[in-house]
Amino acid sequence: MTDTFVALSDPTRRLLLDRLSEEGGLTLSDLSEDLPMTRQAVAKHLAVLEAAELVASERDGRCKRHYLNPVPLAKMARRWLGRFEDVPMGAIAGFRSQRPATSPAHRI
């Protein structure tokens, strides 16, 4: 799970995942297009994404095609976000009303 968070912490890697979610099977050249960095830098970002198993790759002749692997993201969402899906709205409203009346916001 740590590799997933590390991989997602970088905006360039999130952009690469966005591109792969829109269209899978992109090559390094396709992914490097319009990015303000070298192909080698993009390849390093892809290696991090592959290590986190967020990207799967396969050879197509001389090309290597990259695909989004949504499984780690789904696991992360279930583990970290799923527990908050069923939070009753009353609990959230109750949290706001827990503020003491003597807080600086109430002194005005």
PDB file of N, CA and C in Angstrom:
ATOM      1  N   MET A   1       0.832  -1.197   0.000  1.00  0.00           N
ATOM      2  CA  MET A   1       0.000   0.000   0.000  1.00  0.00           C
ATOM      3  C   MET A   1       0.877   1.261   0.000  1.00  0.00           C
ATOM      4  N   THR A   2       2.024   1.194   0.657  1.00  0.00           N
ATOM      5  CA  THR A   2       2.912   2.354   0.712  1.00  0.00           C
ATOM      6  C   THR A   2       3.371   2.742  -0.685  1.00  0.00           C
ATOM      7  N   ASP A   3       3.713   1.737  -1.516  1.00  0.00           N
ATOM      8  CA  ASP A   3       4.136   2.028  -2.889  1.00  0.00           C
ATOM      9  C   ASP A   3       3.041   2.760  -3.653  1.00  0.00           C
ATOM     10  N   THR A   4       1.802   2.414  -3.385  1.00  0.00           N
ATOM     11  CA  THR A   4       0.683   3.067  -4.069  1.00  0.00           C
ATOM     12  C   THR A   4       0.623   4.539  -3.689  1.00  0.00           C
ATOM     13  N   PHE A   5       0.735   4.833  -2.396  1.00  0.00           N
ATOM     14  CA  PHE A   5       0.691   6.232  -1.955  1.00  0.00           C
ATOM     15  C   PHE A   5       1.884   7.018  -2.480  1.00  0.00           C
ATOM     16  N   VAL A   6       3.055   6.411  -2.481  1.00  0.00           N
ATOM     17  CA  VAL A   6       4.249   7.073  -3.018  1.00  0.00           C
ATOM     18  C   VAL A   6       4.055   7.372  -4.499  1.00  0.00           C
ATOM     19  N   ALA A   7       3.559   6.387  -5.236  1.00  0.00           N
ATOM     20  CA  ALA A   7       3.350   6.572  -6.674  1.00  0.00           C
ATOM     21  C   ALA A   7       2.337   7.675  -6.954  1.00  0.00           C
ATOM     22  N   LEU A   8       1.287   7.744  -6.148  1.00  0.00           N
ATOM     23  CA  LEU A   8       0.242   8.745  -6.369  1.00  0.00           C
ATOM     24  C   LEU A   8       0.620  10.130  -5.856  1.00  0.00           C
ATOM     25  N   SER A   9       1.701  10.234  -5.114  1.00  0.00           N
ATOM     26  CA  SER A   9       2.070  11.524  -4.527  1.00  0.00           C
ATOM     27  C   SER A   9       2.620  12.514  -5.546  1.00  0.00           C
ATOM     28  N   ASP A  10       3.002  12.048  -6.695  1.00  0.00           N
ATOM     29  CA  ASP A  10       3.606  12.916  -7.705  1.00  0.00           C
ATOM     30  C   ASP A  10       2.586  13.318  -8.762  1.00  0.00           C
ATOM     31  N   PRO A  11       2.464  14.614  -9.059  1.00  0.00           N
ATOM     32  CA  PRO A  11       1.478  15.062 -10.051  1.00  0.00           C
ATOM     33  C   PRO A  11       1.726  14.522 -11.465  1.00  0.00           C
ATOM     34  N   THR A  12       2.974  14.329 -11.839  1.00  0.00           N
ATOM     35  CA  THR A  12       3.262  13.783 -13.172  1.00  0.00           C
ATOM     36  C   THR A  12       2.768  12.347 -13.271  1.00  0.00           C
ATOM     37  N   ARG A  13       2.974  11.564 -12.223  1.00  0.00           N
ATOM     38  CA  ARG A  13       2.505  10.181 -12.252  1.00  0.00           C
ATOM     39  C   ARG A  13       0.985  10.124 -12.269  1.00  0.00           C
ATOM     40  N   ARG A  14       0.334  11.034 -11.556  1.00  0.00           N
ATOM     41  CA  ARG A  14      -1.137  11.077 -11.603  1.00  0.00           C
ATOM     42  C   ARG A  14      -1.609  11.447 -13.007  1.00  0.00           C
ATOM     43  N   LEU A  15      -0.902  12.336 -13.675  1.00  0.00           N
ATOM     44  CA  LEU A  15      -1.240  12.702 -15.058  1.00  0.00           C
ATOM     45  C   LEU A  15      -1.087  11.498 -15.983  1.00  0.00           C
ATOM     46  N   LEU A  16      -0.012  10.736 -15.803  1.00  0.00           N
ATOM     47  CA  LEU A  16       0.178   9.534 -16.623  1.00  0.00           C
ATOM     48  C   LEU A  16      -0.954   8.532 -16.392  1.00  0.00           C
ATOM     49  N   LEU A  17      -1.363   8.360 -15.130  1.00  0.00           N
ATOM     50  CA  LEU A  17      -2.489   7.465 -14.844  1.00  0.00           C
ATOM     51  C   LEU A  17      -3.777   7.982 -15.478  1.00  0.00           C
ATOM     52  N   ASP A  18      -3.976   9.297 -15.444  1.00  0.00           N
ATOM     53  CA  ASP A  18      -5.162   9.878 -16.098  1.00  0.00           C
ATOM     54  C   ASP A  18      -5.157   9.568 -17.587  1.00  0.00           C
ATOM     55  N   ARG A  19      -4.010   9.729 -18.221  1.00  0.00           N
ATOM     56  CA  ARG A  19      -3.925   9.451 -19.654  1.00  0.00           C
ATOM     57  C   ARG A  19      -4.205   7.975 -19.944  1.00  0.00           C
ATOM     58  N   LEU A  20      -3.685   7.091 -19.094  1.00  0.00           N
ATOM     59  CA  LEU A  20      -3.907   5.661 -19.312  1.00  0.00           C
ATOM     60  C   LEU A  20      -5.343   5.259 -18.997  1.00  0.00           C
ATOM     61  N   SER A  21      -6.014   5.992 -18.134  1.00  0.00           N
ATOM     62  CA  SER A  21      -7.416   5.669 -17.857  1.00  0.00           C
ATOM     63  C   SER A  21      -8.308   6.089 -19.020  1.00  0.00           C
ATOM     64  N   GLU A  22      -7.890   7.131 -19.742  1.00  0.00           N
ATOM     65  CA  GLU A  22      -8.660   7.584 -20.904  1.00  0.00           C
ATOM     66  C   GLU A  22      -8.431   6.671 -22.104  1.00  0.00           C
ATOM     67  N   GLU A  23      -7.192   6.222 -22.268  1.00  0.00           N
ATOM     68  CA  GLU A  23      -6.849   5.382 -23.420  1.00  0.00           C
ATOM     69  C   GLU A  23      -5.699   4.463 -23.025  1.00  0.00           C
ATOM     70  N   GLY A  24      -5.965   3.180 -22.945  1.00  0.00           N
ATOM     71  CA  GLY A  24      -4.933   2.218 -22.599  1.00  0.00           C
ATOM     72  C   GLY A  24      -4.104   1.835 -23.802  1.00  0.00           C
ATOM     73  N   GLY A  25      -3.002   1.171 -23.544  1.00  0.00           N
ATOM     74  CA  GLY A  25      -2.153   0.697 -24.621  1.00  0.00           C
ATOM     75  C   GLY A  25      -1.247   1.757 -25.192  1.00  0.00           C
ATOM     76  N   LEU A  26      -0.938   2.783 -24.407  1.00  0.00           N
ATOM     77  CA  LEU A  26      -0.074   3.855 -24.891  1.00  0.00           C
ATOM     78  C   LEU A  26       1.395   3.466 -24.739  1.00  0.00           C
ATOM     79  N   THR A  27       2.192   3.909 -25.674  1.00  0.00           N
ATOM     80  CA  THR A  27       3.634   3.678 -25.621  1.00  0.00           C
ATOM     81  C   THR A  27       4.292   4.811 -24.839  1.00  0.00           C
ATOM     82  N   LEU A  28       5.575   4.641 -24.566  1.00  0.00           N
ATOM     83  CA  LEU A  28       6.336   5.689 -23.888  1.00  0.00           C
ATOM     84  C   LEU A  28       6.293   6.985 -24.691  1.00  0.00           C
ATOM     85  N   SER A  29       6.408   6.878 -26.009  1.00  0.00           N
ATOM     86  CA  SER A  29       6.343   8.078 -26.862  1.00  0.00           C
ATOM     87  C   SER A  29       4.990   8.762 -26.741  1.00  0.00           C
ATOM     88  N   ASP A  30       3.917   7.960 -26.731  1.00  0.00           N
ATOM     89  CA  ASP A  30       2.573   8.533 -26.588  1.00  0.00           C
ATOM     90  C   ASP A  30       2.444   9.268 -25.257  1.00  0.00           C
ATOM     91  N   LEU A  31       2.928   8.645 -24.192  1.00  0.00           N
ATOM     92  CA  LEU A  31       2.797   9.234 -22.862  1.00  0.00           C
ATOM     93  C   LEU A  31       3.691  10.459 -22.679  1.00  0.00           C
ATOM     94  N   SER A  32       4.818  10.504 -23.386  1.00  0.00           N
ATOM     95  CA  SER A  32       5.759  11.621 -23.264  1.00  0.00           C
ATOM     96  C   SER A  32       5.299  12.860 -24.011  1.00  0.00           C
ATOM     97  N   GLU A  33       4.375  12.658 -24.946  1.00  0.00           N
ATOM     98  CA  GLU A  33       3.897  13.748 -25.782  1.00  0.00           C
ATOM     99  C   GLU A  33       3.337  14.885 -24.930  1.00  0.00           C
ATOM    100  N   ASP A  34       3.746  16.099 -25.218  1.00  0.00           N
ATOM    101  CA  ASP A  34       3.259  17.323 -24.562  1.00  0.00           C
ATOM    102  C   ASP A  34       3.685  17.454 -23.101  1.00  0.00           C
ATOM    103  N   LEU A  35       4.614  16.634 -22.637  1.00  0.00           N
ATOM    104  CA  LEU A  35       5.107  16.782 -21.272  1.00  0.00           C
ATOM    105  C   LEU A  35       6.419  17.557 -21.287  1.00  0.00           C
ATOM    106  N   PRO A  36       6.628  18.425 -20.321  1.00  0.00           N
ATOM    107  CA  PRO A  36       7.849  19.240 -20.298  1.00  0.00           C
ATOM    108  C   PRO A  36       9.032  18.491 -19.679  1.00  0.00           C
ATOM    109  N   MET A  37       9.254  17.251 -20.124  1.00  0.00           N
ATOM    110  CA  MET A  37      10.375  16.454 -19.608  1.00  0.00           C
ATOM    111  C   MET A  37      10.808  15.472 -20.682  1.00  0.00           C
ATOM    112  N   THR A  38      11.938  14.863 -20.454  1.00  0.00           N
ATOM    113  CA  THR A  38      12.472  13.911 -21.424  1.00  0.00           C
ATOM    114  C   THR A  38      11.724  12.583 -21.340  1.00  0.00           C
ATOM    115  N   ARG A  39      11.902  11.790 -22.392  1.00  0.00           N
ATOM    116  CA  ARG A  39      11.323  10.441 -22.388  1.00  0.00           C
ATOM    117  C   ARG A  39      11.905   9.608 -21.255  1.00  0.00           C
ATOM    118  N   GLN A  40      13.184   9.833 -20.949  1.00  0.00           N
ATOM    119  CA  GLN A  40      13.822   9.083 -19.871  1.00  0.00           C
ATOM    120  C   GLN A  40      13.176   9.402 -18.521  1.00  0.00           C
ATOM    121  N   ALA A  41      12.809  10.655 -18.313  1.00  0.00           N
ATOM    122  CA  ALA A  41      12.143  11.042 -17.067  1.00  0.00           C
ATOM    123  C   ALA A  41      10.758  10.389 -16.979  1.00  0.00           C
ATOM    124  N   VAL A  42      10.050  10.353 -18.091  1.00  0.00           N
ATOM    125  CA  VAL A  42       8.739   9.703 -18.116  1.00  0.00           C
ATOM    126  C   VAL A  42       8.903   8.203 -17.854  1.00  0.00           C
ATOM    127  N   ALA A  43       9.955   7.599 -18.411  1.00  0.00           N
ATOM    128  CA  ALA A  43      10.213   6.177 -18.185  1.00  0.00           C
ATOM    129  C   ALA A  43      10.456   5.891 -16.702  1.00  0.00           C
ATOM    130  N   LYS A  44      11.135   6.800 -16.016  1.00  0.00           N
ATOM    131  CA  LYS A  44      11.361   6.625 -14.573  1.00  0.00           C
ATOM    132  C   LYS A  44      10.042   6.690 -13.803  1.00  0.00           C
ATOM    133  N   HIS A  45       9.171   7.618 -14.187  1.00  0.00           N
ATOM    134  CA  HIS A  45       7.853   7.707 -13.550  1.00  0.00           C
ATOM    135  C   HIS A  45       7.051   6.433 -13.805  1.00  0.00           C
ATOM    136  N   LEU A  46       7.119   5.921 -15.035  1.00  0.00           N
ATOM    137  CA  LEU A  46       6.420   4.671 -15.356  1.00  0.00           C
ATOM    138  C   LEU A  46       6.953   3.504 -14.529  1.00  0.00           C
ATOM    139  N   ALA A  47       8.255   3.494 -14.285  1.00  0.00           N
ATOM    140  CA  ALA A  47       8.849   2.416 -13.482  1.00  0.00           C
ATOM    141  C   ALA A  47       8.298   2.448 -12.056  1.00  0.00           C
ATOM    142  N   VAL A  48       8.095   3.633 -11.502  1.00  0.00           N
ATOM    143  CA  VAL A  48       7.516   3.755 -10.163  1.00  0.00           C
ATOM    144  C   VAL A  48       6.079   3.245 -10.172  1.00  0.00           C
ATOM    145  N   LEU A  49       5.327   3.618 -11.203  1.00  0.00           N
ATOM    146  CA  LEU A  49       3.939   3.159 -11.320  1.00  0.00           C
ATOM    147  C   LEU A  49       3.860   1.650 -11.510  1.00  0.00           C
ATOM    148  N   GLU A  50       4.783   1.085 -12.258  1.00  0.00           N
ATOM    149  CA  GLU A  50       4.814  -0.367 -12.445  1.00  0.00           C
ATOM    150  C   GLU A  50       5.187  -1.073 -11.145  1.00  0.00           C
ATOM    151  N   ALA A  51       6.137  -0.513 -10.381  1.00  0.00           N
ATOM    152  CA  ALA A  51       6.533  -1.113  -9.097  1.00  0.00           C
ATOM    153  C   ALA A  51       5.371  -1.125  -8.118  1.00  0.00           C
ATOM    154  N   ALA A  52       4.503  -0.108  -8.201  1.00  0.00           N
ATOM    155  CA  ALA A  52       3.319  -0.037  -7.348  1.00  0.00           C
ATOM    156  C   ALA A  52       2.159  -0.837  -7.934  1.00  0.00           C
ATOM    157  N   GLU A  53       2.397  -1.486  -9.054  1.00  0.00           N
ATOM    158  CA  GLU A  53       1.399  -2.290  -9.764  1.00  0.00           C
ATOM    159  C   GLU A  53       0.182  -1.482 -10.217  1.00  0.00           C
ATOM    160  N   LEU A  54       0.380  -0.185 -10.415  1.00  0.00           N
ATOM    161  CA  LEU A  54      -0.689   0.668 -10.940  1.00  0.00           C
ATOM    162  C   LEU A  54      -0.721   0.655 -12.460  1.00  0.00           C
ATOM    163  N   VAL A  55       0.376   0.229 -13.058  1.00  0.00           N
ATOM    164  CA  VAL A  55       0.482   0.153 -14.515  1.00  0.00           C
ATOM    165  C   VAL A  55       0.996  -1.232 -14.879  1.00  0.00           C
ATOM    166  N   ALA A  56       0.346  -1.840 -15.845  1.00  0.00           N
ATOM    167  CA  ALA A  56       0.792  -3.112 -16.405  1.00  0.00           C
ATOM    168  C   ALA A  56       1.269  -2.842 -17.825  1.00  0.00           C
ATOM    169  N   SER A  57       2.298  -3.549 -18.233  1.00  0.00           N
ATOM    170  CA  SER A  57       2.862  -3.337 -19.569  1.00  0.00           C
ATOM    171  C   SER A  57       2.979  -4.664 -20.298  1.00  0.00           C
ATOM    172  N   GLU A  58       2.913  -4.568 -21.627  1.00  0.00           N
ATOM    173  CA  GLU A  58       3.133  -5.759 -22.442  1.00  0.00           C
ATOM    174  C   GLU A  58       3.848  -5.356 -23.716  1.00  0.00           C
ATOM    175  N   ARG A  59       4.631  -6.270 -24.208  1.00  0.00           N
ATOM    176  CA  ARG A  59       5.369  -6.044 -25.450  1.00  0.00           C
ATOM    177  C   ARG A  59       4.456  -6.251 -26.641  1.00  0.00           C
ATOM    178  N   ASP A  60       4.591  -5.351 -27.607  1.00  0.00           N
ATOM    179  CA  ASP A  60       3.872  -5.451 -28.872  1.00  0.00           C
ATOM    180  C   ASP A  60       4.912  -5.224 -29.968  1.00  0.00           C
ATOM    181  N   GLY A  61       5.605  -6.308 -30.330  1.00  0.00           N
ATOM    182  CA  GLY A  61       6.715  -6.159 -31.269  1.00  0.00           C
ATOM    183  C   GLY A  61       7.847  -5.408 -30.589  1.00  0.00           C
ATOM    184  N   ARG A  62       8.253  -4.313 -31.191  1.00  0.00           N
ATOM    185  CA  ARG A  62       9.310  -3.496 -30.592  1.00  0.00           C
ATOM    186  C   ARG A  62       8.770  -2.492 -29.593  1.00  0.00           C
ATOM    187  N   CYS A  63       7.475  -2.325 -29.548  1.00  0.00           N
ATOM    188  CA  CYS A  63       6.846  -1.355 -28.634  1.00  0.00           C
ATOM    189  C   CYS A  63       6.477  -2.018 -27.315  1.00  0.00           C
ATOM    190  N   LYS A  64       6.427  -1.215 -26.302  1.00  0.00           N
ATOM    191  CA  LYS A  64       5.919  -1.650 -25.003  1.00  0.00           C
ATOM    192  C   LYS A  64       4.685  -0.805 -24.718  1.00  0.00           C
ATOM    193  N   ARG A  65       3.559  -1.466 -24.560  1.00  0.00           N
ATOM    194  CA  ARG A  65       2.294  -0.768 -24.334  1.00  0.00           C
ATOM    195  C   ARG A  65       1.944  -0.819 -22.851  1.00  0.00           C
ATOM    196  N   HIS A  66       1.435   0.310 -22.353  1.00  0.00           N
ATOM    197  CA  HIS A  66       1.139   0.461 -20.925  1.00  0.00           C
ATOM    198  C   HIS A  66      -0.370   0.581 -20.720  1.00  0.00           C
ATOM    199  N   TYR A  67      -0.839  -0.049 -19.653  1.00  0.00           N
ATOM    200  CA  TYR A  67      -2.265  -0.058 -19.320  1.00  0.00           C
ATOM    201  C   TYR A  67      -2.441   0.253 -17.838  1.00  0.00           C
ATOM    202  N   LEU A  68      -3.506   0.937 -17.510  1.00  0.00           N
ATOM    203  CA  LEU A  68      -3.855   1.199 -16.119  1.00  0.00           C
ATOM    204  C   LEU A  68      -4.309  -0.105 -15.471  1.00  0.00           C
ATOM    205  N   ASN A  69      -3.810  -0.377 -14.277  1.00  0.00           N
ATOM    206  CA  ASN A  69      -4.278  -1.512 -13.481  1.00  0.00           C
ATOM    207  C   ASN A  69      -5.085  -0.925 -12.320  1.00  0.00           C
ATOM    208  N   PRO A  70      -6.396  -0.976 -12.379  1.00  0.00           N
ATOM    209  CA  PRO A  70      -7.216  -0.320 -11.357  1.00  0.00           C
ATOM    210  C   PRO A  70      -7.328  -1.089 -10.039  1.00  0.00           C
ATOM    211  N   VAL A  71      -6.821  -2.309  -9.977  1.00  0.00           N
ATOM    212  CA  VAL A  71      -6.999  -3.133  -8.776  1.00  0.00           C
ATOM    213  C   VAL A  71      -6.395  -2.490  -7.519  1.00  0.00           C
ATOM    214  N   PRO A  72      -5.133  -2.012  -7.543  1.00  0.00           N
ATOM    215  CA  PRO A  72      -4.603  -1.387  -6.323  1.00  0.00           C
ATOM    216  C   PRO A  72      -5.392  -0.148  -5.898  1.00  0.00           C
ATOM    217  N   LEU A  73      -5.893   0.601  -6.869  1.00  0.00           N
ATOM    218  CA  LEU A  73      -6.692   1.789  -6.534  1.00  0.00           C
ATOM    219  C   LEU A  73      -8.015   1.388  -5.891  1.00  0.00           C
ATOM    220  N   ALA A  74      -8.623   0.328  -6.402  1.00  0.00           N
ATOM    221  CA  ALA A  74      -9.885  -0.152  -5.821  1.00  0.00           C
ATOM    222  C   ALA A  74      -9.665  -0.655  -4.399  1.00  0.00           C
ATOM    223  N   LYS A  75      -8.559  -1.371  -4.177  1.00  0.00           N
ATOM    224  CA  LYS A  75      -8.253  -1.849  -2.823  1.00  0.00           C
ATOM    225  C   LYS A  75      -8.040  -0.680  -1.867  1.00  0.00           C
ATOM    226  N   MET A  76      -7.317   0.337  -2.337  1.00  0.00           N
ATOM    227  CA  MET A  76      -7.058   1.501  -1.508  1.00  0.00           C
ATOM    228  C   MET A  76      -8.362   2.235  -1.195  1.00  0.00           C
ATOM    229  N   ALA A  77      -9.207   2.376  -2.182  1.00  0.00           N
ATOM    230  CA  ALA A  77     -10.479   3.062  -1.967  1.00  0.00           C
ATOM    231  C   ALA A  77     -11.341   2.306  -0.964  1.00  0.00           C
ATOM    232  N   ARG A  78     -11.380   0.987  -1.095  1.00  0.00           N
ATOM    233  CA  ARG A  78     -12.165   0.183  -0.153  1.00  0.00           C
ATOM    234  C   ARG A  78     -11.625   0.314   1.262  1.00  0.00           C
ATOM    235  N   ARG A  79     -10.308   0.250   1.382  1.00  0.00           N
ATOM    236  CA  ARG A  79      -9.706   0.267   2.718  1.00  0.00           C
ATOM    237  C   ARG A  79      -9.760   1.643   3.363  1.00  0.00           C
ATOM    238  N   TRP A  80      -9.435   2.688   2.618  1.00  0.00           N
ATOM    239  CA  TRP A  80      -9.295   4.013   3.215  1.00  0.00           C
ATOM    240  C   TRP A  80     -10.511   4.907   3.051  1.00  0.00           C
ATOM    241  N   LEU A  81     -11.271   4.735   2.008  1.00  0.00           N
ATOM    242  CA  LEU A  81     -12.412   5.611   1.772  1.00  0.00           C
ATOM    243  C   LEU A  81     -13.739   4.929   2.072  1.00  0.00           C
ATOM    244  N   GLY A  82     -13.790   3.622   1.912  1.00  0.00           N
ATOM    245  CA  GLY A  82     -15.027   2.876   2.100  1.00  0.00           C
ATOM    246  C   GLY A  82     -15.627   3.034   3.481  1.00  0.00           C
ATOM    247  N   ARG A  83     -14.787   3.153   4.489  1.00  0.00           N
ATOM    248  CA  ARG A  83     -15.313   3.278   5.855  1.00  0.00           C
ATOM    249  C   ARG A  83     -16.065   4.587   6.083  1.00  0.00           C
ATOM    250  N   PHE A  84     -15.889   5.566   5.207  1.00  0.00           N
ATOM    251  CA  PHE A  84     -16.568   6.848   5.373  1.00  0.00           C
ATOM    252  C   PHE A  84     -17.814   6.985   4.507  1.00  0.00           C
ATOM    253  N   GLU A  85     -18.104   5.988   3.681  1.00  0.00           N
ATOM    254  CA  GLU A  85     -19.265   6.074   2.796  1.00  0.00           C
ATOM    255  C   GLU A  85     -20.577   6.109   3.556  1.00  0.00           C
ATOM    256  N   ASP A  86     -20.667   5.378   4.634  1.00  0.00           N
ATOM    257  CA  ASP A  86     -21.931   5.257   5.358  1.00  0.00           C
ATOM    258  C   ASP A  86     -21.974   6.096   6.626  1.00  0.00           C
ATOM    259  N   VAL A  87     -21.166   7.143   6.702  1.00  0.00           N
ATOM    260  CA  VAL A  87     -21.199   8.015   7.865  1.00  0.00           C
ATOM    261  C   VAL A  87     -22.502   8.803   7.828  1.00  0.00           C
ATOM    262  N   PRO A  88     -23.325   8.698   8.879  1.00  0.00           N
ATOM    263  CA  PRO A  88     -24.588   9.438   8.887  1.00  0.00           C
ATOM    264  C   PRO A  88     -24.333  10.946   8.900  1.00  0.00           C
ATOM    265  N   MET A  89     -25.125  11.660   8.156  1.00  0.00           N
ATOM    266  CA  MET A  89     -24.971  13.112   8.093  1.00  0.00           C
ATOM    267  C   MET A  89     -25.177  13.745   9.469  1.00  0.00           C
ATOM    268  N   GLY A  90     -25.983  13.117  10.312  1.00  0.00           N
ATOM    269  CA  GLY A  90     -26.178  13.622  11.672  1.00  0.00           C
ATOM    270  C   GLY A  90     -24.890  13.619  12.469  1.00  0.00           C
ATOM    271  N   ALA A  91     -24.027  12.653  12.216  1.00  0.00           N
ATOM    272  CA  ALA A  91     -22.744  12.592  12.918  1.00  0.00           C
ATOM    273  C   ALA A  91     -21.867  13.768  12.524  1.00  0.00           C
ATOM    274  N   ILE A  92     -21.920  14.146  11.260  1.00  0.00           N
ATOM    275  CA  ILE A  92     -21.134  15.294  10.803  1.00  0.00           C
ATOM    276  C   ILE A  92     -21.699  16.569  11.407  1.00  0.00           C
ATOM    277  N   ALA A  93     -23.013  16.722  11.416  1.00  0.00           N
ATOM    278  CA  ALA A  93     -23.634  17.906  12.015  1.00  0.00           C
ATOM    279  C   ALA A  93     -23.337  17.961  13.500  1.00  0.00           C
ATOM    280  N   GLY A  94     -23.333  16.802  14.168  1.00  0.00           N
ATOM    281  CA  GLY A  94     -23.015  16.760  15.585  1.00  0.00           C
ATOM    282  C   GLY A  94     -21.592  17.184  15.865  1.00  0.00           C
ATOM    283  N   PHE A  95     -20.688  16.897  14.943  1.00  0.00           N
ATOM    284  CA  PHE A  95     -19.292  17.286  15.105  1.00  0.00           C
ATOM    285  C   PHE A  95     -19.163  18.798  15.142  1.00  0.00           C
ATOM    286  N   ARG A  96     -19.872  19.503  14.288  1.00  0.00           N
ATOM    287  CA  ARG A  96     -19.798  20.969  14.237  1.00  0.00           C
ATOM    288  C   ARG A  96     -20.395  21.595  15.484  1.00  0.00           C
ATOM    289  N   SER A  97     -21.418  20.961  16.064  1.00  0.00           N
ATOM    290  CA  SER A  97     -22.054  21.554  17.232  1.00  0.00           C
ATOM    291  C   SER A  97     -21.288  21.263  18.516  1.00  0.00           C
ATOM    292  N   GLN A  98     -20.203  20.495  18.441  1.00  0.00           N
ATOM    293  CA  GLN A  98     -19.412  20.171  19.615  1.00  0.00           C
ATOM    294  C   GLN A  98     -18.481  21.310  20.021  1.00  0.00           C
ATOM    295  N   ARG A  99     -18.370  22.338  19.218  1.00  0.00           N
ATOM    296  CA  ARG A  99     -17.461  23.441  19.498  1.00  0.00           C
ATOM    297  C   ARG A  99     -17.956  24.196  20.734  1.00  0.00           C
ATOM    298  N   PRO A 100     -17.073  24.479  21.696  1.00  0.00           N
ATOM    299  CA  PRO A 100     -17.495  25.185  22.909  1.00  0.00           C
ATOM    300  C   PRO A 100     -17.924  26.615  22.599  1.00  0.00           C
ATOM    301  N   ALA A 101     -18.851  27.107  23.377  1.00  0.00           N
ATOM    302  CA  ALA A 101     -19.402  28.464  23.172  1.00  0.00           C
ATOM    303  C   ALA A 101     -18.368  29.540  23.453  1.00  0.00           C
ATOM    304  N   THR A 102     -17.280  29.221  24.116  1.00  0.00           N
ATOM    305  CA  THR A 102     -16.263  30.211  24.459  1.00  0.00           C
ATOM    306  C   THR A 102     -15.134  30.268  23.435  1.00  0.00           C
ATOM    307  N   SER A 103     -15.318  29.617  22.295  1.00  0.00           N
ATOM    308  CA  SER A 103     -14.276  29.657  21.276  1.00  0.00           C
ATOM    309  C   SER A 103     -14.150  31.064  20.717  1.00  0.00           C
ATOM    310  N   PRO A 104     -12.979  31.428  20.186  1.00  0.00           N
ATOM    311  CA  PRO A 104     -12.766  32.784  19.650  1.00  0.00           C
ATOM    312  C   PRO A 104     -13.812  33.183  18.610  1.00  0.00           C
ATOM    313  N   ALA A 105     -14.360  32.249  17.866  1.00  0.00           N
ATOM    314  CA  ALA A 105     -15.350  32.579  16.841  1.00  0.00           C
ATOM    315  C   ALA A 105     -16.659  33.077  17.480  1.00  0.00           C
ATOM    316  N   HIS A 106     -16.955  32.672  18.703  1.00  0.00           N
ATOM    317  CA  HIS A 106     -18.188  33.077  19.360  1.00  0.00           C
ATOM    318  C   HIS A 106     -18.033  34.343  20.206  1.00  0.00           C
ATOM    319  N   ARG A 107     -16.851  34.880  20.359  1.00  0.00           N
ATOM    320  CA  ARG A 107     -16.616  36.064  21.188  1.00  0.00           C
ATOM    321  C   ARG A 107     -16.952  37.356  20.475  1.00  0.00           C
ATOM    322  N   ILE A 108     -17.146  37.314  19.202  1.00  0.00           N
ATOM    323  CA  ILE A 108     -17.359  38.536  18.428  1.00  0.00           C
ATOM    324  C   ILE A 108     -18.708  39.117  18.655  1.00  0.00           C
TER     325      ILE A 108
END
